Amino acid sequence: MAKLVNHDERKQLIAEAMWRVILDKGMEGATVRNIAEEAGLSLGALRHYFCTQDDLLVYAMTLVQERATARIETVVRQKLSPKEMVLAVLYEIVPLNKETRAEMEVWFAFIAYVNHRKDELPIPDDGVWESIQKVIGYLEISALLKKDLDLDLEAERLYSVIDGIAIHALLQPERLDAEKVRRTISHHIDSICI
Amino acid sequence: MAKLVNHDERKQLIAEAMWRVILDKGMEGATVRNIAEEAGLSLGALRHYFCTQDDLLVYAMTLVQERATARIETVVRQKLSPKEMVLAVLYEIVPLNKETRAEMEVWFAFIAYVNHRKDELPIPDDGVWESIQKVIGYLEISALLKKDLDLDLEAERLYSVIDGIAIHALLQPERLDAEKVRRTISHHIDSICI
């Protein structure tokens, strides 16, 4: 590469190459050899940054999670009414555009791939459960929730709605478009708010 | 094998061997060699039943789907009140016991594995969307739904709740036990019923 790239940037470029390989060939095609080729590096150079494929896997998952968190933080800094804010945060969690769709597709492939050995690897949490709890807490302190709701149960239900519709938007894009995803989420929020 | 096994039974035994290998080693361990060993067959004998690994994959997915359908049909034949019936059907879709948990774990691994080439393979549908639409229709003709609901949107929302909580029950069993899964689903059904 003509441009000088520092250590962390190079690691990011390799992780992004891994994402592209997964989107194209699935996890079974995400061999160190294919990733090195996609990143334009030799196998030896790639191993300089990641000793094992698991190191790269965990790093690439962490990077997906950090980007999603950064997007949500940007939304939270906007000047929006409480309900608009909540919807804007939830819309960042589900795959509504090309970028978040690719991120979720990669995340889904990762989670399924590491599921049977999640006790061995330092798999990052996707942060969705924490965001959902904050959303319910924020609606509560904004005095927007209906009376006598079981907040614990409502957090669990909202978490299911969000992750469920995210999976459906990912796997059934021809049936479920972005507009219907937004309408379903907004209908659910309306149903628990006054 | 001492016992005579017919062609279809042998295919089922091989598919079940594939499930066990996936539960133990993940999709990346589900090689033809490992599956043949788990089934107690030679590679040649396995190839007599399934020419390619994709043939076996599609068959094993179809078998998971057929078993889930058979369980739901058994529930539907029971004498239950409409609301009890609806909850019993929904509880069959989510992983609440060892058997349905293993089925879903295998299904999840399959779907993630085939996702990037779903246009090439005759992947069976999991049937959940169809069941959800029937549940909403059944609540409607039983005059149990609240007035003025958008049935289309309620089907979409219930579908998200069910698949979302199923994924959470699968991936976060230490956080979410069977009792809380049932409570969340039953609370959601109550929220749309009179």
mmCIF file of C-alpha atoms in Angstrom:
data_model
loop_
_atom_site.group_PDB
_atom_site.id
_atom_site.type_symbol
_atom_site.label_atom_id
_atom_site.label_comp_id
_atom_site.label_asym_id
_atom_site.label_seq_id
_atom_site.Cartn_x
_atom_site.Cartn_y
_atom_site.Cartn_z
ATOM 1 C CA MET A 1 0.000 0.000 0.000
ATOM 2 C CA ALA A 2 1.292 3.436 -0.905
ATOM 3 C CA LYS A 3 -0.462 5.077 2.021
ATOM 4 C CA LEU A 4 1.022 4.623 5.471
ATOM 5 C CA VAL A 5 -1.435 2.873 7.699
ATOM 6 C CA ASN A 6 -0.977 2.496 11.436
ATOM 7 C CA HIS A 7 -1.400 -0.723 13.394
ATOM 8 C CA ASP A 8 -5.006 -0.119 14.504
ATOM 9 C CA GLU A 9 -6.122 1.055 11.069
ATOM 10 C CA ARG A 10 -4.589 -2.028 9.496
ATOM 11 C CA LYS A 11 -6.434 -4.249 11.975
ATOM 12 C CA GLN A 12 -9.693 -2.492 11.021
ATOM 13 C CA LEU A 13 -8.994 -2.991 7.317
ATOM 14 C CA ILE A 14 -8.441 -6.701 7.935
ATOM 15 C CA ALA A 15 -11.660 -6.976 9.970
ATOM 16 C CA GLU A 16 -13.562 -5.210 7.167
ATOM 17 C CA ALA A 17 -12.038 -7.633 4.662
ATOM 18 C CA MET A 18 -13.327 -10.466 6.869
ATOM 19 C CA TRP A 19 -16.829 -8.943 6.801
ATOM 20 C CA ARG A 20 -16.773 -8.753 2.992
ATOM 21 C CA VAL A 21 -15.653 -12.373 2.711
ATOM 22 C CA ILE A 22 -18.463 -13.468 5.080
ATOM 23 C CA LEU A 23 -21.083 -11.498 3.118
ATOM 24 C CA ASP A 24 -19.863 -13.092 -0.108
ATOM 25 C CA LYS A 25 -18.989 -16.651 0.901
ATOM 26 C CA GLY A 26 -20.484 -17.205 4.361
ATOM 27 C CA MET A 27 -18.535 -18.190 7.490
ATOM 28 C CA GLU A 28 -17.296 -21.405 5.862
ATOM 29 C CA GLY A 29 -15.519 -19.286 3.253
ATOM 30 C CA ALA A 30 -13.937 -17.010 5.874
ATOM 31 C CA THR A 31 -10.594 -18.826 5.896
ATOM 32 C CA VAL A 32 -7.411 -16.971 6.858
ATOM 33 C CA ARG A 33 -6.253 -17.426 3.256
ATOM 34 C CA ASN A 34 -9.397 -15.826 1.763
ATOM 35 C CA ILE A 35 -9.334 -12.969 4.261
ATOM 36 C CA ALA A 36 -5.649 -12.232 3.584
ATOM 37 C CA GLU A 37 -6.347 -12.217 -0.165
ATOM 38 C CA GLU A 38 -9.334 -9.870 0.254
ATOM 39 C CA ALA A 39 -7.217 -7.557 2.451
ATOM 40 C CA GLY A 40 -4.363 -7.615 -0.093
ATOM 41 C CA LEU A 41 -1.924 -9.063 2.465
ATOM 42 C CA SER A 42 0.247 -12.136 2.669
ATOM 43 C CA LEU A 43 -0.680 -14.832 5.178
ATOM 44 C CA GLY A 44 2.417 -13.888 7.187
ATOM 45 C CA ALA A 45 1.439 -10.206 7.298
ATOM 46 C CA LEU A 46 -2.089 -11.072 8.440
ATOM 47 C CA ARG A 47 -0.660 -13.304 11.205
ATOM 48 C CA HIS A 48 1.412 -10.324 12.375
ATOM 49 C CA TYR A 49 -1.854 -8.620 13.325
ATOM 50 C CA PHE A 50 -3.903 -11.650 14.389
ATOM 51 C CA CYS A 51 -2.130 -14.738 15.699
ATOM 52 C CA THR A 52 -5.195 -16.973 15.357
ATOM 53 C CA GLN A 53 -8.451 -16.909 13.414
ATOM 54 C CA ASP A 54 -10.285 -16.654 16.749
ATOM 55 C CA ASP A 55 -8.402 -13.418 17.575
ATOM 56 C CA LEU A 56 -9.568 -11.961 14.267
ATOM 57 C CA LEU A 57 -13.117 -13.252 14.772
ATOM 58 C CA VAL A 58 -13.451 -11.651 18.212
ATOM 59 C CA TYR A 59 -11.917 -8.380 16.970
ATOM 60 C CA ALA A 60 -14.218 -8.256 13.928
ATOM 61 C CA MET A 61 -17.274 -8.880 16.154
ATOM 62 C CA THR A 62 -16.156 -6.171 18.588
ATOM 63 C CA LEU A 63 -15.808 -3.720 15.704
ATOM 64 C CA VAL A 64 -19.393 -4.381 14.498
ATOM 65 C CA GLN A 65 -20.633 -3.801 18.047
ATOM 66 C CA GLU A 66 -18.600 -0.573 18.467
ATOM 67 C CA ARG A 67 -19.962 0.883 15.223
ATOM 68 C CA ALA A 68 -23.552 0.187 16.232
ATOM 69 C CA THR A 69 -22.903 1.794 19.641
ATOM 70 C CA ALA A 70 -21.336 4.859 17.980
ATOM 71 C CA ARG A 71 -24.384 5.282 15.707
ATOM 72 C CA ILE A 72 -26.730 5.127 18.693
ATOM 73 C CA GLU A 73 -24.630 7.690 20.583
ATOM 74 C CA THR A 74 -24.919 10.061 17.616
ATOM 75 C CA VAL A 75 -28.704 9.680 17.671
ATOM 76 C CA VAL A 76 -28.869 10.312 21.413
ATOM 77 C CA ARG A 77 -27.030 13.652 20.988
ATOM 78 C CA GLN A 78 -29.692 14.938 18.559
ATOM 79 C CA LYS A 79 -32.422 17.272 19.779
ATOM 80 C CA LEU A 80 -35.530 15.122 19.610
ATOM 81 C CA SER A 81 -38.672 14.674 21.683
ATOM 82 C CA PRO A 82 -38.470 11.642 24.023
ATOM 83 C CA LYS A 83 -40.652 9.489 21.784
ATOM 84 C CA GLU A 84 -38.826 10.511 18.595
ATOM 85 C CA MET A 85 -35.538 9.756 20.355
ATOM 86 C CA VAL A 86 -36.695 6.285 21.414
ATOM 87 C CA LEU A 87 -37.869 5.439 17.894
ATOM 88 C CA ALA A 88 -34.647 6.811 16.350
ATOM 89 C CA VAL A 89 -32.563 4.605 18.686
ATOM 90 C CA LEU A 90 -34.660 1.510 17.950
ATOM 91 C CA TYR A 91 -34.449 2.165 14.177
ATOM 92 C CA GLU A 92 -30.643 2.104 14.501
ATOM 93 C CA ILE A 93 -30.753 -1.404 15.979
ATOM 94 C CA VAL A 94 -32.700 -3.007 13.121
ATOM 95 C CA PRO A 95 -31.334 -3.360 9.555
ATOM 96 C CA LEU A 96 -33.039 -0.520 7.648
ATOM 97 C CA ASN A 97 -30.260 0.467 5.256
ATOM 98 C CA LYS A 98 -27.388 -1.141 3.368
ATOM 99 C CA GLU A 99 -24.797 -0.486 6.085
ATOM 100 C CA THR A 100 -26.792 -1.780 9.067
ATOM 101 C CA ARG A 101 -28.030 -4.690 6.957
ATOM 102 C CA ALA A 102 -24.457 -5.788 6.176
ATOM 103 C CA GLU A 103 -23.481 -5.360 9.841
ATOM 104 C CA MET A 104 -26.363 -7.485 11.012
ATOM 105 C CA GLU A 105 -25.751 -10.163 8.390
ATOM 106 C CA VAL A 106 -22.143 -10.430 9.569
ATOM 107 C CA TRP A 107 -23.216 -10.417 13.233
ATOM 108 C CA PHE A 108 -25.782 -13.158 12.607
ATOM 109 C CA ALA A 109 -23.161 -15.309 10.838
ATOM 110 C CA PHE A 110 -20.735 -14.739 13.740
ATOM 111 C CA ILE A 111 -23.226 -15.603 16.471
ATOM 112 C CA ALA A 112 -24.361 -18.808 14.792
ATOM 113 C CA TYR A 113 -20.733 -19.778 14.140
ATOM 114 C CA VAL A 114 -19.508 -19.245 17.711
ATOM 115 C CA ASN A 115 -22.709 -20.384 19.466
ATOM 116 C CA HIS A 116 -21.495 -23.905 20.316
ATOM 117 C CA ARG A 117 -18.270 -22.611 21.873
ATOM 118 C CA LYS A 118 -19.310 -19.277 23.354
ATOM 119 C CA ASP A 119 -17.892 -20.310 26.742
ATOM 120 C CA GLU A 120 -14.377 -20.534 25.283
ATOM 121 C CA LEU A 121 -14.227 -17.207 23.433
ATOM 122 C CA PRO A 122 -14.496 -13.600 24.725
ATOM 123 C CA ILE A 123 -17.507 -12.871 22.481
ATOM 124 C CA PRO A 124 -18.665 -9.250 22.818
ATOM 125 C CA ASP A 125 -22.281 -8.641 23.784
ATOM 126 C CA ASP A 126 -24.317 -6.915 21.043
ATOM 127 C CA GLY A 127 -25.516 -4.305 23.570
ATOM 128 C CA VAL A 128 -29.159 -4.539 22.441
ATOM 129 C CA TRP A 129 -30.542 -5.705 25.812
ATOM 130 C CA GLU A 130 -28.808 -2.790 27.562
ATOM 131 C CA SER A 131 -30.212 -0.302 25.006
ATOM 132 C CA ILE A 132 -33.712 -1.742 25.410
ATOM 133 C CA GLN A 133 -33.576 -1.388 29.196
ATOM 134 C CA LYS A 134 -32.431 2.229 28.788
ATOM 135 C CA VAL A 135 -35.309 2.889 26.351
ATOM 136 C CA ILE A 136 -37.901 1.566 28.814
ATOM 137 C CA GLY A 137 -36.287 3.513 31.674
ATOM 138 C CA TYR A 138 -36.229 6.678 29.555
ATOM 139 C CA LEU A 139 -39.919 6.328 28.610
ATOM 140 C CA GLU A 140 -40.694 5.808 32.310
ATOM 141 C CA ILE A 141 -38.829 8.908 33.568
ATOM 142 C CA SER A 142 -40.353 10.907 30.693
ATOM 143 C CA ALA A 143 -43.769 9.902 32.113
ATOM 144 C CA LEU A 144 -44.798 8.454 28.756
ATOM 145 C CA LEU A 145 -45.532 4.859 29.776
ATOM 146 C CA LYS A 146 -49.059 3.667 30.521
ATOM 147 C CA LYS A 147 -49.811 3.163 34.206
ATOM 148 C CA ASP A 148 -49.244 -0.122 36.054
ATOM 149 C CA LEU A 149 -47.008 -1.705 33.455
ATOM 150 C CA ASP A 150 -44.593 -4.421 34.589
ATOM 151 C CA LEU A 151 -41.392 -2.710 33.370
ATOM 152 C CA ASP A 152 -39.365 -5.897 33.489
ATOM 153 C CA LEU A 153 -41.875 -7.729 31.298
ATOM 154 C CA GLU A 154 -42.190 -4.749 28.925
ATOM 155 C CA ALA A 155 -38.402 -4.633 28.479
ATOM 156 C CA GLU A 156 -38.421 -8.349 27.666
ATOM 157 C CA ARG A 157 -41.290 -7.892 25.184
ATOM 158 C CA LEU A 158 -39.724 -4.867 23.445
ATOM 159 C CA TYR A 159 -36.398 -6.752 23.242
ATOM 160 C CA SER A 160 -38.207 -9.628 21.474
ATOM 161 C CA VAL A 161 -40.038 -7.298 19.077
ATOM 162 C CA ILE A 162 -36.785 -5.560 18.098
ATOM 163 C CA ASP A 163 -34.561 -8.620 17.668
ATOM 164 C CA GLY A 164 -37.385 -10.620 16.080
ATOM 165 C CA ILE A 165 -38.191 -7.995 13.463
ATOM 166 C CA ALA A 166 -34.461 -7.434 12.872
ATOM 167 C CA ILE A 167 -34.023 -11.127 12.017
ATOM 168 C CA HIS A 168 -37.113 -11.059 9.775
ATOM 169 C CA ALA A 169 -35.953 -7.902 7.975
ATOM 170 C CA LEU A 170 -32.606 -9.616 7.417
ATOM 171 C CA LEU A 171 -33.880 -12.995 6.232
ATOM 172 C CA GLN A 172 -37.141 -12.003 4.487
ATOM 173 C CA PRO A 173 -36.452 -8.646 2.804
ATOM 174 C CA GLU A 174 -38.890 -9.383 -0.039
ATOM 175 C CA ARG A 175 -41.771 -9.797 2.457
ATOM 176 C CA LEU A 176 -40.828 -7.123 4.983
ATOM 177 C CA ASP A 177 -39.643 -3.702 3.814
ATOM 178 C CA ALA A 178 -38.133 -0.889 5.924
ATOM 179 C CA GLU A 179 -41.447 0.983 6.044
ATOM 180 C CA LYS A 180 -43.278 -1.974 7.593
ATOM 181 C CA VAL A 181 -40.452 -2.533 10.093
ATOM 182 C CA ARG A 182 -40.779 1.106 11.218
ATOM 183 C CA ARG A 183 -44.594 0.902 11.403
ATOM 184 C CA THR A 184 -44.482 -2.258 13.532
ATOM 185 C CA ILE A 185 -41.947 -0.809 15.983
ATOM 186 C CA SER A 186 -43.750 2.518 16.212
ATOM 187 C CA HIS A 187 -47.083 0.695 16.757
ATOM 188 C CA HIS A 188 -45.532 -1.295 19.581
ATOM 189 C CA ILE A 189 -44.134 1.825 21.285
ATOM 190 C CA ASP A 190 -47.538 3.535 20.910
ATOM 191 C CA SER A 191 -49.198 0.498 22.511
ATOM 192 C CA ILE A 192 -47.199 0.897 25.751
ATOM 193 C CA CYS A 193 -47.329 4.729 25.848
ATOM 194 C CA ILE A 194 -50.119 7.055 26.920
ATOM 195 C CA MET B 1 -26.719 -52.916 12.261
ATOM 196 C CA ALA B 2 -28.504 -56.063 13.394
ATOM 197 C CA LYS B 3 -31.933 -54.491 12.916
ATOM 198 C CA LEU B 4 -33.242 -54.119 9.392
ATOM 199 C CA VAL B 5 -33.770 -50.468 8.617
ATOM 200 C CA ASN B 6 -35.578 -49.249 5.535
ATOM 201 C CA HIS B 7 -34.390 -46.505 3.219
ATOM 202 C CA ASP B 8 -36.401 -43.662 4.798
ATOM 203 C CA GLU B 9 -35.528 -44.701 8.347
ATOM 204 C CA ARG B 10 -31.857 -44.797 7.429
ATOM 205 C CA LYS B 11 -32.080 -41.301 5.952
ATOM 206 C CA GLN B 12 -33.654 -40.085 9.211
ATOM 207 C CA LEU B 13 -30.909 -41.732 11.265
ATOM 208 C CA ILE B 14 -28.301 -39.948 9.140
ATOM 209 C CA ALA B 15 -30.087 -36.592 9.503
ATOM 210 C CA GLU B 16 -30.250 -37.103 13.283
ATOM 211 C CA ALA B 17 -26.540 -37.910 13.295
ATOM 212 C CA MET B 18 -26.000 -34.617 11.451
ATOM 213 C CA TRP B 19 -27.993 -32.762 14.128
ATOM 214 C CA ARG B 20 -25.861 -34.301 16.907
ATOM 215 C CA VAL B 21 -22.643 -33.346 15.111
ATOM 216 C CA ILE B 22 -23.896 -29.748 14.679
ATOM 217 C CA LEU B 23 -24.899 -29.496 18.368
ATOM 218 C CA ASP B 24 -21.460 -30.773 19.376
ATOM 219 C CA LYS B 25 -19.118 -29.196 16.831
ATOM 220 C CA GLY B 26 -21.107 -26.481 15.027
ATOM 221 C CA MET B 27 -21.720 -26.328 11.268
ATOM 222 C CA GLU B 28 -17.999 -26.165 10.545
ATOM 223 C CA GLY B 29 -17.636 -29.615 12.139
ATOM 224 C CA ALA B 30 -20.545 -31.068 10.135
ATOM 225 C CA THR B 31 -18.351 -32.660 7.480
ATOM 226 C CA VAL B 32 -19.541 -35.722 5.564
ATOM 227 C CA ARG B 33 -16.774 -37.685 7.294
ATOM 228 C CA ASN B 34 -17.892 -36.679 10.822
ATOM 229 C CA ILE B 35 -21.558 -37.310 10.022
ATOM 230 C CA ALA B 36 -20.806 -40.765 8.584
ATOM 231 C CA GLU B 37 -18.778 -41.635 11.702
ATOM 232 C CA GLU B 38 -21.554 -40.409 14.028
ATOM 233 C CA ALA B 39 -24.105 -42.462 12.039
ATOM 234 C CA GLY B 40 -21.864 -45.542 12.140
ATOM 235 C CA LEU B 41 -21.665 -45.712 8.341
ATOM 236 C CA SER B 42 -18.889 -45.679 5.764
ATOM 237 C CA LEU B 43 -18.529 -42.619 3.559
ATOM 238 C CA GLY B 44 -19.669 -44.755 0.612
ATOM 239 C CA ALA B 45 -22.797 -45.919 2.448
ATOM 240 C CA LEU B 46 -23.681 -42.337 3.404
ATOM 241 C CA ARG B 47 -23.273 -41.238 -0.217
ATOM 242 C CA HIS B 48 -25.719 -43.983 -1.216
ATOM 243 C CA TYR B 49 -28.409 -42.004 0.669
ATOM 244 C CA PHE B 50 -27.233 -38.450 0.017
ATOM 245 C CA CYS B 51 -25.192 -37.690 -3.107
ATOM 246 C CA THR B 52 -24.043 -34.288 -1.853
ATOM 247 C CA GLN B 53 -23.737 -32.557 1.501
ATOM 248 C CA ASP B 54 -26.360 -30.052 0.307
ATOM 249 C CA ASP B 55 -28.870 -32.896 -0.239
ATOM 250 C CA LEU B 56 -28.297 -33.998 3.357
ATOM 251 C CA LEU B 57 -28.494 -30.413 4.638
ATOM 252 C CA VAL B 58 -31.852 -29.736 2.961
ATOM 253 C CA TYR B 59 -33.230 -33.103 4.122
ATOM 254 C CA ALA B 60 -32.089 -32.518 7.718
ATOM 255 C CA MET B 61 -33.702 -29.045 7.709
ATOM 256 C CA THR B 62 -36.942 -30.442 6.281
ATOM 257 C CA LEU B 63 -37.020 -33.061 9.037
ATOM 258 C CA VAL B 64 -36.678 -30.407 11.788
ATOM 259 C CA GLN B 65 -39.537 -28.461 10.200
ATOM 260 C CA GLU B 66 -41.751 -31.587 9.869
ATOM 261 C CA ARG B 67 -41.284 -32.508 13.525
ATOM 262 C CA ALA B 68 -42.236 -29.016 14.684
ATOM 263 C CA THR B 69 -45.340 -29.123 12.442
ATOM 264 C CA ALA B 70 -46.308 -32.553 13.819
ATOM 265 C CA ARG B 71 -46.040 -31.265 17.413
ATOM 266 C CA ILE B 72 -48.272 -28.304 16.617
ATOM 267 C CA GLU B 73 -50.832 -30.571 14.951
ATOM 268 C CA THR B 74 -50.958 -32.691 18.110
ATOM 269 C CA VAL B 75 -51.623 -29.554 20.188
ATOM 270 C CA VAL B 76 -54.391 -28.401 17.841
ATOM 271 C CA ARG B 77 -56.227 -31.739 18.282
ATOM 272 C CA GLN B 78 -56.415 -31.262 22.076
ATOM 273 C CA LYS B 79 -59.607 -29.947 23.694
ATOM 274 C CA LEU B 80 -58.622 -26.481 24.853
ATOM 275 C CA SER B 81 -60.284 -23.083 25.053
ATOM 276 C CA PRO B 82 -59.321 -20.787 22.139
ATOM 277 C CA LYS B 83 -56.865 -18.785 24.249
ATOM 278 C CA GLU B 84 -55.306 -21.894 25.831
ATOM 279 C CA MET B 85 -54.968 -23.373 22.343
ATOM 280 C CA VAL B 86 -53.230 -20.271 20.997
ATOM 281 C CA LEU B 87 -50.766 -20.195 23.909
ATOM 282 C CA ALA B 88 -50.098 -23.949 23.606
ATOM 283 C CA VAL B 89 -49.295 -23.543 19.886
ATOM 284 C CA LEU B 90 -47.005 -20.554 20.529
ATOM 285 C CA TYR B 91 -45.224 -22.440 23.348
ATOM 286 C CA GLU B 92 -44.414 -25.206 20.842
ATOM 287 C CA ILE B 93 -42.638 -22.731 18.551
ATOM 288 C CA VAL B 94 -40.184 -21.437 21.174
ATOM 289 C CA PRO B 95 -37.485 -23.601 22.800
ATOM 290 C CA LEU B 96 -38.942 -24.478 26.222
ATOM 291 C CA ASN B 97 -37.589 -27.999 26.652
ATOM 292 C CA LYS B 98 -34.534 -30.038 25.714
ATOM 293 C CA GLU B 99 -36.022 -31.391 22.477
ATOM 294 C CA THR B 100 -37.293 -28.100 21.041
ATOM 295 C CA ARG B 101 -34.103 -26.375 22.214
ATOM 296 C CA ALA B 102 -31.925 -28.825 20.264
ATOM 297 C CA GLU B 103 -34.187 -28.456 17.213
ATOM 298 C CA MET B 104 -33.957 -24.701 17.301
ATOM 299 C CA GLU B 105 -30.203 -24.718 17.844
ATOM 300 C CA VAL B 106 -29.808 -26.899 14.760
ATOM 301 C CA TRP B 107 -32.257 -24.755 12.775
ATOM 302 C CA PHE B 108 -30.401 -21.569 13.747
ATOM 303 C CA ALA B 109 -27.061 -23.076 12.668
ATOM 304 C CA PHE B 110 -28.634 -24.194 9.361
ATOM 305 C CA ILE B 111 -30.196 -20.817 8.562
ATOM 306 C CA ALA B 112 -27.017 -18.863 9.274
ATOM 307 C CA TYR B 113 -25.004 -21.369 7.232
ATOM 308 C CA VAL B 114 -27.231 -21.290 4.147
ATOM 309 C CA ASN B 115 -28.183 -17.583 4.369
ATOM 310 C CA HIS B 116 -25.691 -16.332 1.762
ATOM 311 C CA ARG B 117 -26.818 -18.935 -0.805
ATOM 312 C CA LYS B 118 -30.506 -19.348 -0.022
ATOM 313 C CA ASP B 119 -31.369 -18.637 -3.661
ATOM 314 C CA GLU B 120 -29.461 -21.745 -4.791
ATOM 315 C CA LEU B 121 -30.877 -24.310 -2.343
ATOM 316 C CA PRO B 122 -34.463 -25.533 -1.805
ATOM 317 C CA ILE B 123 -34.438 -24.437 1.868
ATOM 318 C CA PRO B 124 -37.699 -25.359 3.621
ATOM 319 C CA ASP B 125 -39.634 -22.553 5.303
ATOM 320 C CA ASP B 126 -39.837 -22.919 9.108
ATOM 321 C CA GLY B 127 -43.629 -22.452 8.952
ATOM 322 C CA VAL B 128 -43.682 -19.944 11.829
ATOM 323 C CA TRP B 129 -45.120 -17.048 9.801
ATOM 324 C CA GLU B 130 -47.961 -19.289 8.583
ATOM 325 C CA SER B 131 -48.698 -20.441 12.158
ATOM 326 C CA ILE B 132 -48.704 -16.849 13.426
ATOM 327 C CA GLN B 133 -51.192 -15.760 10.753
ATOM 328 C CA LYS B 134 -53.436 -18.710 11.691
ATOM 329 C CA VAL B 135 -53.209 -17.737 15.388
ATOM 330 C CA ILE B 136 -54.289 -14.143 14.669
ATOM 331 C CA GLY B 137 -57.090 -15.385 12.378
ATOM 332 C CA TYR B 138 -58.248 -17.865 15.021
ATOM 333 C CA LEU B 139 -58.318 -15.190 17.756
ATOM 334 C CA GLU B 140 -60.314 -12.987 15.370
ATOM 335 C CA ILE B 141 -62.989 -15.591 14.505
ATOM 336 C CA SER B 142 -63.163 -16.523 18.201
ATOM 337 C CA ALA B 143 -64.087 -12.842 18.818
ATOM 338 C CA LEU B 144 -61.225 -12.525 21.320
ATOM 339 C CA LEU B 145 -59.262 -9.680 19.714
ATOM 340 C CA LYS B 146 -59.656 -6.086 20.837
ATOM 341 C CA LYS B 147 -61.643 -3.881 18.462
ATOM 342 C CA ASP B 148 -60.072 -1.900 15.607
ATOM 343 C CA LEU B 149 -56.767 -3.745 15.555
ATOM 344 C CA ASP B 150 -54.776 -3.753 12.311
ATOM 345 C CA LEU B 151 -54.572 -7.548 11.915
ATOM 346 C CA ASP B 152 -51.704 -7.366 9.470
ATOM 347 C CA LEU B 153 -49.613 -5.282 11.853
ATOM 348 C CA GLU B 154 -50.572 -7.490 14.833
ATOM 349 C CA ALA B 155 -49.468 -10.610 12.944
ATOM 350 C CA GLU B 156 -46.138 -8.923 12.176
ATOM 351 C CA ARG B 157 -45.729 -7.884 15.827
ATOM 352 C CA LEU B 158 -46.630 -11.305 17.255
ATOM 353 C CA TYR B 159 -44.248 -12.928 14.743
ATOM 354 C CA SER B 160 -41.447 -10.666 16.035
ATOM 355 C CA VAL B 161 -42.252 -11.364 19.689
ATOM 356 C CA ILE B 162 -42.203 -15.139 19.102
ATOM 357 C CA ASP B 163 -39.053 -15.381 16.974
ATOM 358 C CA GLY B 164 -37.276 -12.735 19.055
ATOM 359 C CA ILE B 165 -37.928 -14.464 22.362
ATOM 360 C CA ALA B 166 -37.101 -17.830 20.798
ATOM 361 C CA ILE B 167 -33.648 -16.524 19.799
ATOM 362 C CA HIS B 168 -33.134 -15.022 23.267
ATOM 363 C CA ALA B 169 -34.195 -18.235 25.016
ATOM 364 C CA LEU B 170 -31.733 -20.104 22.797
ATOM 365 C CA LEU B 171 -28.755 -17.770 23.179
ATOM 366 C CA GLN B 172 -29.282 -16.431 26.730
ATOM 367 C CA PRO B 173 -30.697 -19.346 28.763
ATOM 368 C CA GLU B 174 -29.025 -18.130 31.972
ATOM 369 C CA ARG B 175 -30.913 -14.804 31.736
ATOM 370 C CA LEU B 176 -34.233 -15.997 30.351
ATOM 371 C CA ASP B 177 -35.857 -19.147 31.738
ATOM 372 C CA ALA B 178 -38.883 -21.014 30.349
ATOM 373 C CA GLU B 179 -41.213 -19.429 32.918
ATOM 374 C CA LYS B 180 -40.325 -15.881 31.803
ATOM 375 C CA VAL B 181 -40.679 -16.838 28.133
ATOM 376 C CA ARG B 182 -44.216 -18.117 28.848
ATOM 377 C CA ARG B 183 -45.099 -15.012 30.899
ATOM 378 C CA THR B 184 -43.919 -12.645 28.143
ATOM 379 C CA ILE B 185 -45.863 -14.469 25.414
ATOM 380 C CA SER B 186 -49.001 -14.765 27.534
ATOM 381 C CA HIS B 187 -48.750 -11.047 28.464
ATOM 382 C CA HIS B 188 -48.505 -10.140 24.776
ATOM 383 C CA ILE B 189 -51.570 -12.241 23.866
ATOM 384 C CA ASP B 190 -53.487 -10.679 26.776
ATOM 385 C CA SER B 191 -52.536 -7.212 25.501
ATOM 386 C CA ILE B 192 -54.265 -7.781 22.144
ATOM 387 C CA CYS B 193 -57.278 -9.676 23.536
ATOM 388 C CA ILE B 194 -60.393 -8.384 25.270
#
